Coordinates of C-alpha atoms (C1' of nucleotides) in Angstrom, one line a residue:
Chain A
M932 CA 10.5 -33.9 -77.8
L933 CA 7.4 -36.1 -77.3
P934 CA 6.5 -38.1 -74.1
T935 CA 6.6 -41.9 -74.2
Q936 CA 3.4 -43.6 -74.6
S937 CA 3.7 -45.1 -71.1
V938 CA 3.4 -41.7 -69.4
P939 CA 0.1 -40.0 -70.8
H940 CA 0.5 -36.3 -70.8
T941 CA -2.6 -33.7 -70.7
P942 CA -2.6 -30.1 -70.3
R943 CA -5.1 -30.5 -67.6
Q944 CA -2.3 -31.7 -65.3
N945 CA -1.6 -28.1 -65.0
H946 CA -4.1 -26.7 -62.4
L947 CA -4.5 -23.4 -64.2
L948 CA -5.3 -25.0 -67.5
A949 CA -7.5 -27.4 -65.6
A950 CA -9.5 -24.5 -64.0
L951 CA -10.5 -23.1 -67.5
S952 CA -14.1 -23.7 -68.7
A953 CA -14.5 -26.1 -71.6
D954 CA -14.8 -23.5 -74.2
S955 CA -12.0 -21.2 -72.9
F956 CA -9.8 -24.4 -72.7
A957 CA -10.9 -25.5 -76.2
R958 CA -9.7 -22.1 -77.7
L959 CA -6.3 -22.4 -76.2
A960 CA -5.8 -26.2 -76.5
V961 CA -5.1 -26.3 -80.2
N962 CA -2.2 -23.8 -79.6
L963 CA -0.7 -25.7 -76.5
E964 CA 2.6 -27.4 -77.4
L965 CA 4.0 -30.2 -75.3
I966 CA 7.6 -29.9 -74.5
A967 CA 10.2 -31.6 -72.4
M968 CA 11.6 -29.5 -69.6
P969 CA 15.1 -31.1 -68.7
L970 CA 16.8 -30.3 -65.4
G971 CA 18.8 -27.2 -65.6
A972 CA 17.3 -25.8 -68.7
A973 CA 17.5 -22.0 -68.9
L974 CA 13.9 -20.8 -70.1
C975 CA 14.7 -17.2 -69.5
E976 CA 17.8 -15.2 -68.9
S977 CA 17.7 -12.1 -66.8
G978 CA 16.3 -9.5 -68.9
G979 CA 15.5 -11.9 -71.8
Q980 CA 12.4 -11.9 -73.7
L981 CA 10.1 -14.9 -73.6
Q982 CA 8.4 -16.1 -76.5
H983 CA 6.0 -18.3 -74.7
V984 CA 4.3 -18.9 -71.4
Y985 CA 5.1 -22.2 -69.8
F986 CA 2.4 -24.3 -68.0
P987 CA 4.5 -27.0 -66.2
T988 CA 2.9 -30.3 -65.6
T989 CA 5.4 -32.6 -64.2
A990 CA 8.4 -30.1 -64.2
I991 CA 9.2 -27.6 -61.6
V992 CA 10.7 -24.1 -62.6
S993 CA 12.7 -21.7 -60.2
L994 CA 12.5 -18.0 -60.6
H995 CA 15.7 -16.7 -59.2
Y996 CA 18.0 -13.7 -59.1
V997 CA 21.6 -13.8 -59.8
M998 CA 23.7 -11.1 -58.3
E999 CA 26.6 -9.3 -59.9
D1000 CA 28.9 -11.3 -57.7
G1001 CA 27.5 -14.7 -58.8
A1002 CA 25.5 -15.2 -55.6
S1003 CA 21.9 -16.0 -56.2
A1004 CA 18.6 -16.8 -54.4
E1005 CA 15.3 -18.1 -55.5
I1006 CA 12.5 -15.7 -55.4
A1007 CA 9.6 -18.2 -56.1
G1008 CA 8.9 -21.5 -57.6
I1009 CA 6.7 -22.5 -60.3
G1010 CA 5.1 -25.9 -60.7
N1011 CA 1.8 -27.5 -62.1
E1012 CA -0.1 -25.0 -60.0
G1013 CA 1.3 -22.0 -62.1
V1014 CA 2.5 -20.5 -65.2
L1015 CA 6.0 -19.1 -66.1
G1016 CA 6.0 -15.8 -67.9
V1017 CA 3.6 -13.4 -66.2
S1018 CA 5.7 -10.5 -67.3
L1019 CA 4.3 -11.2 -71.0
F1020 CA 0.7 -10.3 -70.0
M1021 CA 1.8 -8.0 -67.1
G1022 CA 3.0 -5.7 -69.8
G1023 CA 6.8 -5.7 -69.0
N1024 CA 7.9 -8.5 -71.4
T1025 CA 11.1 -9.1 -69.3
T1026 CA 12.2 -9.3 -65.7
P1027 CA 15.5 -9.0 -63.9
S1028 CA 15.1 -12.6 -62.8
Q1029 CA 16.1 -15.9 -64.5
A1030 CA 14.0 -18.9 -64.9
T1031 CA 15.5 -22.4 -64.8
V1032 CA 14.2 -25.8 -64.7
Q1033 CA 14.7 -27.1 -61.1
T1034 CA 13.1 -30.6 -61.4
G1035 CA 13.0 -32.0 -64.8
G1036 CA 9.6 -33.0 -66.4
H1037 CA 7.3 -31.8 -69.0
G1038 CA 5.1 -28.7 -69.6
Y1039 CA 2.9 -27.1 -72.3
R1040 CA 3.7 -23.9 -73.7
L1041 CA 1.7 -21.3 -75.5
K1042 CA 2.9 -18.4 -77.9
A1043 CA 2.7 -15.1 -76.2
K1044 CA 0.7 -13.7 -79.0
Q1045 CA -2.0 -16.6 -78.7
L1046 CA -2.1 -15.9 -75.0
M1047 CA -2.6 -12.2 -75.5
E1048 CA -5.5 -12.7 -78.0
E1049 CA -7.3 -14.6 -75.4
F1050 CA -6.2 -12.0 -72.9
D1051 CA -7.4 -9.0 -74.9
L1052 CA -11.0 -10.5 -74.4
A1053 CA -10.7 -9.6 -70.8
G1054 CA -12.2 -12.9 -70.3
P1055 CA -11.9 -15.7 -67.8
M1056 CA -8.3 -16.5 -68.9
M1057 CA -7.3 -13.1 -67.7
R1058 CA -8.9 -13.1 -64.4
L1059 CA -7.4 -16.6 -63.8
M1060 CA -4.0 -15.3 -64.8
L1061 CA -4.2 -12.2 -62.6
R1062 CA -5.4 -14.3 -59.6
Y1063 CA -2.5 -16.6 -60.0
T1064 CA -0.1 -13.7 -60.2
Q1065 CA -1.3 -12.4 -57.0
A1066 CA -0.4 -15.8 -55.4
L1067 CA 2.9 -15.4 -56.8
M1068 CA 3.4 -12.2 -55.3
T1069 CA 2.5 -13.8 -52.0
Q1070 CA 5.1 -16.2 -52.4
M1071 CA 7.6 -13.6 -53.2
S1072 CA 6.6 -11.5 -50.2
Q1073 CA 6.9 -14.6 -47.9
T1074 CA 10.2 -15.4 -49.3
A1075 CA 11.5 -11.9 -48.5
V1076 CA 10.0 -12.2 -45.0
C1077 CA 11.4 -15.7 -44.5
N1078 CA 14.9 -14.7 -45.5
R1079 CA 15.0 -12.0 -43.1
H1080 CA 13.6 -13.6 -39.9
H1081 CA 13.8 -17.4 -40.0
S1082 CA 16.5 -20.1 -39.6
V1083 CA 18.0 -21.9 -42.5
E1084 CA 16.4 -25.1 -41.1
Q1085 CA 12.9 -23.6 -41.2
Q1086 CA 13.5 -22.3 -44.7
L1087 CA 14.9 -25.8 -45.8
C1088 CA 11.7 -27.4 -44.5
R1089 CA 9.6 -24.7 -46.1
W1090 CA 11.4 -25.2 -49.4
L1091 CA 11.1 -29.1 -49.2
L1092 CA 7.3 -28.9 -48.4
L1093 CA 6.7 -26.3 -51.3
T1094 CA 8.5 -28.4 -53.7
L1095 CA 6.8 -31.7 -52.5
D1096 CA 3.3 -29.9 -53.0
R1097 CA 4.3 -29.7 -56.8
L1098 CA 5.4 -33.3 -57.1
P1099 CA 3.4 -36.6 -57.5
S1100 CA 5.8 -38.5 -55.1
N1101 CA 7.5 -37.9 -51.9
E1102 CA 11.0 -38.1 -53.6
L1103 CA 12.8 -35.3 -55.1
T1104 CA 15.9 -35.5 -57.3
M1105 CA 18.1 -32.6 -55.9
T1106 CA 21.7 -32.4 -54.7
Q1107 CA 22.4 -30.4 -51.4
E1108 CA 24.4 -28.0 -53.5
L1109 CA 21.6 -27.1 -55.6
I1110 CA 19.2 -26.7 -52.8
A1111 CA 21.8 -24.5 -51.0
S1112 CA 21.9 -22.2 -54.2
M1113 CA 18.1 -22.0 -54.2
L1114 CA 18.1 -20.8 -50.7
G1115 CA 21.0 -18.7 -51.2
V1116 CA 23.0 -20.3 -48.3
R1117 CA 26.2 -22.4 -48.1
R1118 CA 26.0 -26.1 -49.1
E1119 CA 27.6 -27.1 -45.7
G1120 CA 24.7 -25.7 -43.8
I1121 CA 22.2 -27.7 -45.9
T1122 CA 24.4 -31.0 -45.3
E1123 CA 24.2 -30.2 -41.5
I1124 CA 20.6 -29.6 -41.3
A1125 CA 19.6 -32.5 -43.7
G1126 CA 21.7 -34.7 -41.5
N1127 CA 19.7 -33.7 -38.5
L1128 CA 16.4 -34.2 -40.2
Q1129 CA 17.5 -37.5 -41.4
R1130 CA 18.6 -38.6 -37.8
E1131 CA 15.2 -37.4 -36.6
G1132 CA 13.5 -39.7 -39.3
L1133 CA 11.9 -37.0 -41.1
I1134 CA 13.7 -37.4 -44.4
S1135 CA 16.1 -39.9 -46.0
Y1136 CA 18.5 -39.1 -48.8
R1137 CA 21.2 -40.5 -50.9
R1138 CA 23.4 -38.6 -53.3
G1139 CA 20.9 -36.4 -55.2
H1140 CA 17.6 -38.0 -54.0
I1141 CA 15.6 -36.9 -51.0
T1142 CA 12.6 -38.8 -49.7
V1143 CA 10.2 -37.2 -47.3
L1144 CA 9.2 -39.7 -44.7
D1145 CA 7.3 -37.5 -42.3
R1146 CA 5.4 -34.6 -43.8
A1147 CA 3.8 -33.6 -40.6
G1148 CA 7.2 -33.6 -39.0
L1149 CA 8.7 -31.3 -41.5
E1150 CA 5.7 -28.9 -41.0
S1151 CA 6.4 -28.7 -37.4
H1152 CA 10.0 -27.6 -38.2
T1153 CA 9.3 -25.0 -40.6
C1154 CA 7.9 -21.5 -40.1
E1155 CA 4.4 -19.9 -40.7
C1156 CA 5.5 -18.9 -44.1
Y1157 CA 4.8 -22.3 -45.6
D1158 CA 1.3 -22.0 -44.5
V1159 CA 0.8 -18.6 -45.5
V1160 CA 1.8 -19.4 -49.1
K1161 CA -0.1 -22.5 -49.3
K1162 CA -3.4 -21.1 -47.9
E1163 CA -3.1 -18.0 -50.2
F1164 CA -2.7 -20.2 -53.2
H1165 CA -5.7 -22.2 -52.1
R1166 CA -7.9 -19.2 -51.4
L1167 CA -7.0 -17.5 -54.8
L1168 CA -7.3 -20.5 -57.0
K1169 CA -9.5 -22.9 -55.1
D1170 CA -12.5 -21.3 -56.8
A1171 CA -11.0 -20.5 -60.1
K1172 CA -13.9 -22.1 -61.8
A1173 CA -16.4 -20.0 -59.7
A1174 CA -14.7 -16.9 -60.7
Q1175 CA -15.2 -17.7 -64.3
G1176 CA -18.9 -18.0 -63.7
F1177 CA -19.0 -21.7 -63.0
A1178 CA -20.8 -21.3 -59.8
Chain B
M1309 CA -9.5 16.5 -44.7
L1310 CA -8.7 19.1 -47.1
P1311 CA -5.4 20.7 -47.9
T1312 CA -4.5 24.0 -47.2
Q1313 CA -4.6 26.6 -49.8
S1314 CA -1.0 27.0 -49.7
V1315 CA -0.2 23.6 -50.9
P1316 CA -2.1 22.9 -54.1
H1317 CA -3.0 19.3 -54.6
T1318 CA -3.7 17.5 -58.1
P1319 CA -4.1 14.0 -58.8
R1320 CA -1.4 14.4 -61.4
Q1321 CA 1.2 14.4 -58.6
N1322 CA 0.8 10.7 -58.7
H1323 CA 2.9 9.4 -61.7
L1324 CA 0.4 6.8 -62.7
L1325 CA -2.6 9.1 -62.8
A1326 CA -0.3 11.5 -64.8
A1327 CA 0.6 8.9 -67.3
L1328 CA -3.2 8.5 -68.2
S1329 CA -4.3 10.1 -71.4
A1330 CA -6.7 13.0 -71.1
D1331 CA -9.8 11.2 -71.8
S1332 CA -8.9 8.1 -69.4
F1333 CA -8.0 10.4 -66.7
A1334 CA -11.2 12.6 -67.3
R1335 CA -13.4 9.4 -66.7
L1336 CA -11.4 8.7 -63.5
A1337 CA -11.0 12.3 -62.2
V1338 CA -14.5 13.0 -61.1
N1339 CA -14.5 9.8 -58.9
L1340 CA -11.0 10.8 -57.3
E1341 CA -11.3 11.8 -53.7
L1342 CA -8.4 13.6 -52.1
I1343 CA -7.7 12.4 -48.5
A1344 CA -5.1 13.0 -45.9
M1345 CA -3.0 10.0 -45.1
P1346 CA -1.4 10.7 -41.6
L1347 CA 1.8 8.8 -40.3
G1348 CA 0.8 5.5 -39.0
A1349 CA -2.6 5.1 -40.5
A1350 CA -3.4 1.5 -41.2
L1351 CA -5.0 1.5 -44.6
C1352 CA -5.4 -2.3 -44.6
E1353 CA -4.9 -5.0 -42.1
S1354 CA -3.9 -8.4 -43.0
G1355 CA -6.5 -10.1 -44.8
G1356 CA -8.6 -7.1 -44.7
Q1357 CA -10.7 -6.0 -47.8
L1358 CA -9.8 -2.7 -49.3
Q1359 CA -12.8 -0.5 -50.4
H1360 CA -10.5 1.8 -52.5
V1361 CA -7.3 1.9 -54.3
Y1362 CA -5.0 4.7 -53.0
F1363 CA -2.8 6.8 -55.3
P1364 CA -0.4 8.6 -53.0
T1365 CA 0.8 12.1 -53.9
T1366 CA 3.1 13.3 -50.9
A1367 CA 2.3 10.2 -48.6
I1368 CA 4.4 7.0 -48.6
V1369 CA 2.7 3.7 -47.8
S1370 CA 4.6 0.7 -46.7
L1371 CA 3.6 -2.9 -47.5
H1372 CA 4.8 -5.1 -44.7
Y1373 CA 4.0 -8.4 -43.2
V1374 CA 3.6 -9.0 -39.4
M1375 CA 4.6 -12.4 -38.1
E1376 CA 2.8 -14.4 -35.4
D1377 CA 5.5 -13.4 -33.0
G1378 CA 5.1 -9.7 -33.8
A1379 CA 8.3 -9.3 -35.7
S1380 CA 7.8 -7.8 -39.2
A1381 CA 9.4 -6.8 -42.3
E1382 CA 8.7 -4.4 -45.3
I1383 CA 8.0 -6.0 -48.4
A1384 CA 7.6 -2.9 -50.6
G1385 CA 7.0 0.7 -50.6
I1386 CA 4.3 2.7 -52.4
G1387 CA 4.7 6.3 -53.1
N1388 CA 3.8 8.8 -55.6
E1389 CA 5.0 6.5 -58.3
G1390 CA 2.4 3.7 -57.6
V1391 CA -0.9 2.7 -56.2
L1392 CA -2.0 0.8 -53.1
G1393 CA -4.6 -2.0 -53.6
V1394 CA -3.4 -4.0 -56.6
S1395 CA -5.2 -7.1 -55.0
L1396 CA -8.4 -5.6 -56.0
F1397 CA -7.9 -5.7 -59.7
M1398 CA -5.7 -8.8 -59.4
G1399 CA -8.7 -10.6 -58.3
G1400 CA -7.7 -11.5 -54.8
N1401 CA -9.3 -8.7 -52.9
T1402 CA -7.1 -9.2 -49.9
T1403 CA -3.5 -9.9 -49.1
P1404 CA -1.6 -11.4 -46.1
S1405 CA 0.3 -8.2 -45.9
Q1406 CA -0.5 -5.0 -44.1
A1407 CA -0.4 -1.4 -45.4
T1408 CA 0.4 1.6 -43.0
V1409 CA 1.4 5.2 -43.9
Q1410 CA 5.2 5.3 -43.5
T1411 CA 5.3 9.1 -44.3
G1412 CA 2.4 11.2 -43.7
G1413 CA 0.9 13.2 -46.7
H1414 CA -1.9 13.2 -49.1
G1415 CA -3.2 11.0 -51.8
Y1416 CA -6.3 10.4 -53.8
R1417 CA -8.5 7.3 -53.7
L1418 CA -11.0 5.7 -56.1
K1419 CA -13.7 3.3 -55.2
A1420 CA -12.9 -0.2 -56.2
K1421 CA -16.0 -0.5 -58.1
Q1422 CA -15.2 2.6 -60.1
L1423 CA -11.7 1.4 -60.8
M1424 CA -13.1 -2.1 -62.1
E1425 CA -15.5 -0.3 -64.4
E1426 CA -12.6 1.3 -66.1
F1427 CA -10.6 -1.9 -65.8
D1428 CA -13.2 -4.1 -67.5
L1429 CA -12.9 -2.0 -70.6
A1430 CA -9.4 -3.8 -70.7
G1431 CA -8.2 -0.2 -71.7
P1432 CA -5.1 1.9 -71.0
M1433 CA -5.7 2.0 -67.3
M1434 CA -5.6 -1.8 -67.2
R1435 CA -2.4 -2.0 -68.9
L1436 CA -0.8 0.8 -66.8
M1437 CA -1.9 -1.0 -63.7
L1438 CA -0.5 -4.2 -64.7
R1439 CA 2.6 -2.7 -65.6
Y1440 CA 3.1 -1.0 -62.3
T1441 CA 2.2 -4.4 -60.7
Q1442 CA 5.2 -5.9 -62.4
A1443 CA 7.4 -3.2 -61.1
L1444 CA 6.0 -3.8 -57.6
M1445 CA 7.0 -7.4 -58.0
T1446 CA 10.4 -6.6 -58.8
Q1447 CA 10.7 -4.6 -55.7
M1448 CA 9.4 -7.5 -53.8
S1449 CA 11.9 -9.9 -55.4
Q1450 CA 14.7 -7.6 -54.9
T1451 CA 13.9 -7.2 -51.2
A1452 CA 14.0 -10.9 -50.9
V1453 CA 17.4 -11.1 -52.4
C1454 CA 18.7 -8.2 -50.5
N1455 CA 17.5 -9.7 -47.2
R1456 CA 19.3 -12.9 -48.1
H1457 CA 22.7 -11.5 -49.2
H1458 CA 23.3 -7.9 -48.2
S1459 CA 24.5 -6.1 -45.1
V1460 CA 22.1 -4.1 -42.8
E1461 CA 24.3 -1.0 -44.0
Q1462 CA 23.6 -1.7 -47.8
Q1463 CA 20.0 -2.2 -46.9
L1464 CA 19.6 0.9 -45.0
C1465 CA 21.2 2.9 -47.8
R1466 CA 18.9 1.2 -50.3
W1467 CA 15.9 2.0 -48.2
L1468 CA 16.8 5.8 -47.7
L1469 CA 17.4 6.0 -51.4
L1470 CA 14.1 4.4 -52.3
T1471 CA 12.3 6.5 -49.9
L1472 CA 14.1 9.6 -50.9
D1473 CA 13.0 9.0 -54.5
R1474 CA 9.4 9.4 -53.4
L1475 CA 10.0 12.5 -51.6
P1476 CA 10.1 16.1 -52.7
S1477 CA 12.9 17.1 -50.4
N1478 CA 16.1 15.4 -49.0
E1479 CA 14.8 15.2 -45.6
L1480 CA 12.7 12.2 -44.2
T1481 CA 10.8 12.2 -40.9
M1482 CA 11.5 8.9 -39.4
T1483 CA 12.8 7.5 -36.3
Q1484 CA 15.6 4.9 -36.2
E1485 CA 13.1 2.6 -34.5
L1486 CA 10.6 2.9 -37.3
I1487 CA 13.4 2.3 -39.9
A1488 CA 14.5 -0.7 -38.0
S1489 CA 11.0 -2.2 -38.2
M1490 CA 10.8 -1.6 -41.8
L1491 CA 13.9 -3.5 -42.4
G1492 CA 13.2 -6.1 -39.9
V1493 CA 16.4 -5.5 -37.9
R1494 CA 17.5 -4.2 -34.6
R1495 CA 17.2 -0.5 -33.6
E1496 CA 20.6 -0.5 -32.2
G1497 CA 22.0 -1.7 -35.6
I1498 CA 20.4 1.2 -37.3
T1499 CA 21.7 3.5 -34.6
E1500 CA 25.3 2.3 -35.2
I1501 CA 25.2 2.4 -39.1
A1502 CA 23.5 5.7 -39.0
G1503 CA 26.2 7.1 -36.8
N1504 CA 28.8 5.9 -39.3
L1505 CA 27.2 7.5 -42.1
Q1506 CA 26.7 10.7 -40.3
R1507 CA 30.4 10.7 -39.5
E1508 CA 31.3 10.2 -43.2
G1509 CA 29.2 13.2 -43.9
L1510 CA 26.5 11.2 -46.0
I1511 CA 23.6 12.0 -43.8
S1512 CA 22.8 14.2 -40.9
Y1513 CA 20.1 13.5 -38.4
R1514 CA 18.2 14.5 -35.0
R1515 CA 15.6 12.9 -33.3
G1516 CA 13.2 11.6 -36.0
H1517 CA 14.7 13.5 -38.9
I1518 CA 17.2 12.5 -41.5
T1519 CA 18.7 14.6 -44.1
V1520 CA 20.5 13.1 -47.0
L1521 CA 23.6 15.3 -47.7
D1522 CA 25.3 13.1 -50.2
R1523 CA 23.2 11.0 -52.5
A1524 CA 26.1 9.6 -54.7
G1525 CA 27.8 8.7 -51.3
L1526 CA 24.9 6.6 -50.3
E1527 CA 24.6 5.0 -53.7
S1528 CA 28.1 3.9 -53.3
H1529 CA 27.3 2.3 -50.0
T1530 CA 24.3 0.3 -51.2
C1531 CA 24.0 -2.9 -53.2
E1532 CA 22.9 -3.4 -56.7
C1533 CA 19.4 -3.9 -55.5
Y1534 CA 18.7 -0.3 -55.4
D1535 CA 19.6 0.2 -59.0
V1536 CA 17.7 -3.0 -60.2
V1537 CA 14.5 -1.7 -58.8
K1538 CA 14.9 1.8 -59.9
K1539 CA 15.7 0.9 -63.4
E1540 CA 12.9 -1.6 -63.6
F1541 CA 10.3 1.0 -62.6
H1542 CA 11.8 3.3 -65.1
R1543 CA 11.7 0.6 -67.9
L1544 CA 8.1 -0.3 -67.0
L1545 CA 6.8 3.1 -66.5
K1546 CA 8.8 5.5 -68.4
D1547 CA 6.8 5.0 -71.6
A1548 CA 3.5 4.6 -69.9
K1549 CA 2.1 7.1 -72.2
A1550 CA 3.5 5.3 -75.3
A1551 CA 1.9 2.0 -74.0
Q1552 CA -1.5 3.6 -74.3
G1553 CA -0.9 4.5 -77.8
F1554 CA 0.5 8.0 -77.5
A1555 CA 3.5 7.0 -79.5
Chain C
dT1177 C1' 35.7 -53.8 -62.0
dC1178 C1' 37.9 -50.1 -61.4
dC1179 C1' 38.3 -45.0 -61.8
dG1180 C1' 37.4 -40.2 -61.6
dG1181 C1' 34.4 -36.8 -60.7
dT1182 C1' 30.8 -35.4 -58.0
dA1183 C1' 28.3 -35.3 -53.7
dT1184 C1' 28.5 -35.4 -48.8
dG1185 C1' 30.5 -35.1 -43.9
dT1186 C1' 33.2 -32.4 -40.4
dG1187 C1' 36.2 -29.1 -38.2
dT1188 C1' 38.0 -24.8 -37.3
dT1189 C1' 37.9 -19.8 -37.4
dG1190 C1' 35.7 -15.4 -37.7
dC1191 C1' 32.1 -12.0 -37.9
dA1192 C1' 27.6 -9.8 -38.4
dG1193 C1' 23.9 -9.2 -36.1
dC1194 C1' 20.8 -10.3 -32.0
dG1195 C1' 19.1 -9.9 -27.2
dC1196 C1' 19.6 -7.6 -23.2
dA1197 C1' 20.8 -3.8 -20.1
dC1198 C1' 21.2 0.7 -19.2
dA1199 C1' 22.8 5.6 -19.6
dG1200 C1' 22.2 10.1 -21.6
dA1201 C1' 19.9 13.5 -24.5
dG1202 C1' 15.9 15.8 -27.1
dT1203 C1' 11.5 17.3 -27.3
dG1204 C1' 6.7 18.2 -26.7
dG1205 C1' 3.3 19.1 -23.4
dA1206 C1' 1.6 20.6 -18.8
Chain D
dT792 C1' 10.0 26.0 -17.0
dC793 C1' 10.0 21.7 -15.9
dC794 C1' 8.8 16.9 -16.3
dA795 C1' 8.0 12.7 -18.4
dC796 C1' 8.6 10.1 -22.3
dT797 C1' 10.6 8.7 -26.4
dC798 C1' 14.5 8.6 -29.1
dT799 C1' 19.6 7.7 -29.3
dG800 C1' 24.2 6.0 -27.9
dT801 C1' 27.0 2.2 -26.0
dG802 C1' 28.7 -2.2 -24.1
dC803 C1' 28.4 -7.0 -23.4
dG804 C1' 28.0 -12.0 -24.4
dC805 C1' 26.0 -15.2 -27.5
dT806 C1' 24.6 -17.6 -31.8
dG807 C1' 23.9 -18.7 -36.5
dC808 C1' 26.0 -18.7 -40.5
dA809 C1' 30.0 -17.7 -43.7
dA810 C1' 34.5 -18.8 -45.6
dC811 C1' 37.9 -22.1 -46.0
dA812 C1' 40.0 -26.7 -45.9
dC813 C1' 39.9 -31.2 -46.4
dA814 C1' 38.4 -36.2 -45.7
dT815 C1' 35.5 -39.7 -47.3
dA816 C1' 31.8 -41.9 -49.9
dC817 C1' 29.0 -42.9 -53.7
dC818 C1' 27.9 -43.7 -58.4
dG819 C1' 28.0 -44.1 -63.3
dG820 C1' 30.5 -45.0 -67.2
dA821 C1' 34.5 -47.1 -69.7

DNA sequence: TCCGGTATGTGTTGCAGCGCACAGAGTGGA
DNA sequence: TCCACTCTGTGCGCTGCAACACATACCGGA
């Protein structure tokens, strides 16, 4: 599915692809395939084998684990800062977690084989992917800690902020039900907390749409986890170009 | 600190080192340094830079995150199946989490520079390390999910089993206080649950020592998380030799 | 414009786990 | 041998969140 002319797409909208040097990017670019990533699409079932790695541009993918009883929790999110499918180059091919599209949009994909060819050169693409993977691990760790120690309100704010960071606007299309399943909590809990946040003027929402009005306000309601993840992503990927010998 | 004669040490006690082919291992072996890893030793502060990667043989290292208010939680454990310091070859050099010795023992360490030399060959050592890192990520994910959805009893059993898998005997030297801080829960909660488990004949303990009497019983008290992690480690590392071209 | 399905709001009840306080019991060192 | 310290056991009230049960409001399509 191709984008409309009115919305120009370029692989460089993905920060990882944007961080590649001209020649590294050129090698990959011819193999990048623009694809639509509609809300709810299951990119990878638990234990399923990916055929591609996905570089979201406007879409957001959620990595989550579904338990035997059907309950689930998001482990990490992947937006235009990242890539889905690290298990391919990590050598495991599959993971026990699932990947579904949490916010519809577009992205580029690359055949696993083509990635590995670049990878086997042990070149800049590899170093970049590994750095990103470490950032992803930080996100997972922090999710674990946050689940243990912080209130649902703090976690909701963290999640909103992390999601917002991956979006161009301050509105996200998302039902409370869906958010609840991401955080692995009850929908009613989200309703109550979202109501409070709205009353405080931090957000406004209507049936499936949430608009963040006061970003700083949300940050004051969240826990340190948001900041830890954000800073770590920045630290690991800010000088991605430098890491490739640009500096 | 060198081991006593009565307890022979060999790098091959660490499963990752054991999985290396003879020539890969030979290249590394001369640089491996046997070290004592006493209980409580801080191998890496938050944000601190490791100078070595550590391959535990009899020791167990705990990766945990300490929050601003002092509360903490274990994110993952590292025993003779793994290696501490993946951030070095992942390219990030540091992580926000800390590493301390949870069970005293020994291990081998390798200077970061020497590892990277091997690594830059993009050889079997690299592939093995990446596979292990993926297994570590599974452990982190599952910790997050478990923290969200499962009871302290289930988590305690999971933790006991995962720790036991890294030990030669069925006894672990560990106070309830320490276990509580690992799981990020109250000490009293551990006391109560441990009491129940003892009454049921699954474990027995005395001041700082826990002996597992009925492994299968513990497994029936734990959640699916233990199995997921165990199976994933097995899947990723069982054919470590095959992955290097042995097969 | 209406209608049906879905999203949201609200209350009630129950419980797991927390925070606090303190009592006993083991253990290692002097 | 005794002492001091740490580890373990127990009770209490409190709170955040779950489970369940509805009521209501919204929205998009026929």
